[in-house]
């Protein structure tokens, strides 16, 4: 999810480079309310938008690398990202 305070890069030279995941993100075309819902509200609509987004993987990587604590990023809620960070979100039977 592109944060509320994130600014878009100018399109100058856009034909010379590949667009960034932020420029391709479907969340940039919808309201932030989907991705930053009030406590107790559903994140289902945000997750559905994320599932169709080309930038979903890069968005999730960004959120994890930058310790984003709020909102839906890369199709995961705050709790889901927290579990992933702590390694409790894995479903595989592999153990160290």
PDB file of C-alpha atoms in Angstrom:
ATOM      1  CA  UNK A   1       0.000   0.000   0.000  1.00  0.00           C
ATOM      2  CA  UNK A   2       1.247   3.426  -0.789  1.00  0.00           C
ATOM      3  CA  UNK A   3       1.181   5.404   2.445  1.00  0.00           C
ATOM      4  CA  UNK A   4      -0.884   8.504   2.901  1.00  0.00           C
ATOM      5  CA  UNK A   5       2.215  10.699   2.958  1.00  0.00           C
ATOM      6  CA  UNK A   6       3.965   9.023   0.021  1.00  0.00           C
ATOM      7  CA  UNK A   7       4.520  11.284  -2.952  1.00  0.00           C
ATOM      8  CA  UNK A   8       4.621  10.040  -6.495  1.00  0.00           C
ATOM      9  CA  UNK A   9       7.730  10.533  -8.568  1.00  0.00           C
ATOM     10  CA  UNK A  10       7.275  12.766 -11.610  1.00  0.00           C
ATOM     11  CA  UNK A  11       6.673  10.982 -14.907  1.00  0.00           C
ATOM     12  CA  UNK A  12       9.624  12.681 -16.582  1.00  0.00           C
ATOM     13  CA  UNK A  13      11.608  10.023 -18.407  1.00  0.00           C
ATOM     14  CA  UNK A  14       8.984   7.350 -17.755  1.00  0.00           C
ATOM     15  CA  UNK A  15       9.529   5.857 -21.205  1.00  0.00           C
ATOM     16  CA  UNK A  16      13.226   5.357 -20.404  1.00  0.00           C
ATOM     17  CA  UNK A  17      12.691   3.207 -17.324  1.00  0.00           C
ATOM     18  CA  UNK A  18      10.411   0.510 -15.988  1.00  0.00           C
ATOM     19  CA  UNK A  19       7.646   1.831 -13.741  1.00  0.00           C
ATOM     20  CA  UNK A  20       8.165   1.251 -10.042  1.00  0.00           C
ATOM     21  CA  UNK A  21       5.789  -0.938  -8.079  1.00  0.00           C
ATOM     22  CA  UNK A  22       4.264   2.212  -6.565  1.00  0.00           C
ATOM     23  CA  UNK A  23       3.334   3.491 -10.011  1.00  0.00           C
ATOM     24  CA  UNK A  24       1.706   0.164 -10.900  1.00  0.00           C
ATOM     25  CA  UNK A  25      -0.044  -0.257  -7.547  1.00  0.00           C
ATOM     26  CA  UNK A  26      -3.808  -0.568  -7.659  1.00  0.00           C
ATOM     27  CA  UNK A  27      -4.028   1.039  -4.219  1.00  0.00           C
ATOM     28  CA  UNK A  28      -2.882   4.312  -5.774  1.00  0.00           C
ATOM     29  CA  UNK A  29      -6.166   4.313  -7.704  1.00  0.00           C
ATOM     30  CA  UNK A  30      -8.413   3.657  -4.682  1.00  0.00           C
ATOM     31  CA  UNK A  31      -9.089   5.404  -1.414  1.00  0.00           C
ATOM     32  CA  UNK A  32      -6.728   4.949   1.522  1.00  0.00           C
ATOM     33  CA  UNK A  33      -9.713   4.025   3.693  1.00  0.00           C
ATOM     34  CA  UNK A  34      -9.636   0.506   2.261  1.00  0.00           C
ATOM     35  CA  UNK A  35      -6.033   0.001   3.335  1.00  0.00           C
ATOM     36  CA  UNK A  36      -6.101   1.871   6.639  1.00  0.00           C
ATOM     37  CA  UNK A  37      -9.504   0.894   8.070  1.00  0.00           C
ATOM     38  CA  UNK A  38     -10.811   1.857  11.474  1.00  0.00           C
ATOM     39  CA  UNK A  39     -10.000  -0.688  14.219  1.00  0.00           C
ATOM     40  CA  UNK A  40     -12.355  -3.641  13.988  1.00  0.00           C
ATOM     41  CA  UNK A  41     -13.278  -2.936  10.358  1.00  0.00           C
ATOM     42  CA  UNK A  42     -12.868  -5.522   7.631  1.00  0.00           C
ATOM     43  CA  UNK A  43      -9.760  -5.562   5.437  1.00  0.00           C
ATOM     44  CA  UNK A  44     -11.366  -7.970   2.955  1.00  0.00           C
ATOM     45  CA  UNK A  45     -11.811  -5.362   0.198  1.00  0.00           C
ATOM     46  CA  UNK A  46      -8.196  -4.196   0.512  1.00  0.00           C
ATOM     47  CA  UNK A  47      -6.946  -7.781   0.298  1.00  0.00           C
ATOM     48  CA  UNK A  48      -9.043  -8.392  -2.821  1.00  0.00           C
ATOM     49  CA  UNK A  49      -7.493  -5.342  -4.477  1.00  0.00           C
ATOM     50  CA  UNK A  50      -4.018  -6.524  -3.462  1.00  0.00           C
ATOM     51  CA  UNK A  51      -4.584  -9.980  -4.971  1.00  0.00           C
ATOM     52  CA  UNK A  52      -5.054  -8.400  -8.405  1.00  0.00           C
ATOM     53  CA  UNK A  53      -2.070  -6.032  -8.067  1.00  0.00           C
ATOM     54  CA  UNK A  54       1.188  -6.530  -9.977  1.00  0.00           C
ATOM     55  CA  UNK A  55       3.126  -4.778  -7.214  1.00  0.00           C
ATOM     56  CA  UNK A  56       1.878  -6.972  -4.347  1.00  0.00           C
ATOM     57  CA  UNK A  57       5.152  -8.816  -3.706  1.00  0.00           C
ATOM     58  CA  UNK A  58       7.273  -5.657  -3.866  1.00  0.00           C
ATOM     59  CA  UNK A  59       4.755  -3.883  -1.627  1.00  0.00           C
ATOM     60  CA  UNK A  60       4.957  -6.619   1.001  1.00  0.00           C
ATOM     61  CA  UNK A  61       8.762  -6.614   0.844  1.00  0.00           C
ATOM     62  CA  UNK A  62       8.742  -2.836   1.312  1.00  0.00           C
ATOM     63  CA  UNK A  63       6.405  -3.094   4.306  1.00  0.00           C
ATOM     64  CA  UNK A  64       8.552  -5.749   5.972  1.00  0.00           C
ATOM     65  CA  UNK A  65      11.837  -3.949   5.284  1.00  0.00           C
ATOM     66  CA  UNK A  66      10.448  -0.635   6.561  1.00  0.00           C
ATOM     67  CA  UNK A  67       8.579  -2.098   9.534  1.00  0.00           C
ATOM     68  CA  UNK A  68       5.199  -0.741   8.435  1.00  0.00           C
ATOM     69  CA  UNK A  69       2.926  -1.339  11.424  1.00  0.00           C
ATOM     70  CA  UNK A  70      -0.425  -0.077  10.149  1.00  0.00           C
ATOM     71  CA  UNK A  71      -2.684  -0.865   7.229  1.00  0.00           C
ATOM     72  CA  UNK A  72      -2.808  -3.572   4.596  1.00  0.00           C
ATOM     73  CA  UNK A  73       0.438  -3.922   2.639  1.00  0.00           C
ATOM     74  CA  UNK A  74       1.061  -6.582   0.002  1.00  0.00           C
ATOM     75  CA  UNK A  75      -2.221  -8.247   0.873  1.00  0.00           C
ATOM     76  CA  UNK A  76      -1.417  -8.780   4.552  1.00  0.00           C
ATOM     77  CA  UNK A  77      -2.869  -7.110   7.626  1.00  0.00           C
ATOM     78  CA  UNK A  78      -0.820  -5.785  10.538  1.00  0.00           C
ATOM     79  CA  UNK A  79      -1.275  -9.038  12.471  1.00  0.00           C
ATOM     80  CA  UNK A  80      -0.362 -11.190   9.482  1.00  0.00           C
ATOM     81  CA  UNK A  81       2.829  -9.211   8.826  1.00  0.00           C
ATOM     82  CA  UNK A  82       3.727  -9.403  12.512  1.00  0.00           C
ATOM     83  CA  UNK A  83       3.341 -13.207  12.445  1.00  0.00           C
ATOM     84  CA  UNK A  84       5.444 -13.348   9.287  1.00  0.00           C
ATOM     85  CA  UNK A  85       8.200 -11.235  10.896  1.00  0.00           C
ATOM     86  CA  UNK A  86       8.268 -13.523  13.918  1.00  0.00           C
ATOM     87  CA  UNK A  87       8.227 -16.617  11.742  1.00  0.00           C
ATOM     88  CA  UNK A  88       4.910 -17.874  13.091  1.00  0.00           C
ATOM     89  CA  UNK A  89       3.111 -17.301   9.807  1.00  0.00           C
ATOM     90  CA  UNK A  90       4.839 -20.187   8.074  1.00  0.00           C
ATOM     91  CA  UNK A  91       2.722 -23.229   7.417  1.00  0.00           C
ATOM     92  CA  UNK A  92       5.506 -25.573   6.335  1.00  0.00           C
ATOM     93  CA  UNK A  93       6.682 -28.360   8.588  1.00  0.00           C
ATOM     94  CA  UNK A  94      10.344 -27.360   8.246  1.00  0.00           C
ATOM     95  CA  UNK A  95      12.096 -26.753  11.525  1.00  0.00           C
ATOM     96  CA  UNK A  96      15.600 -25.457  12.161  1.00  0.00           C
TER      97      UNK A  96
END
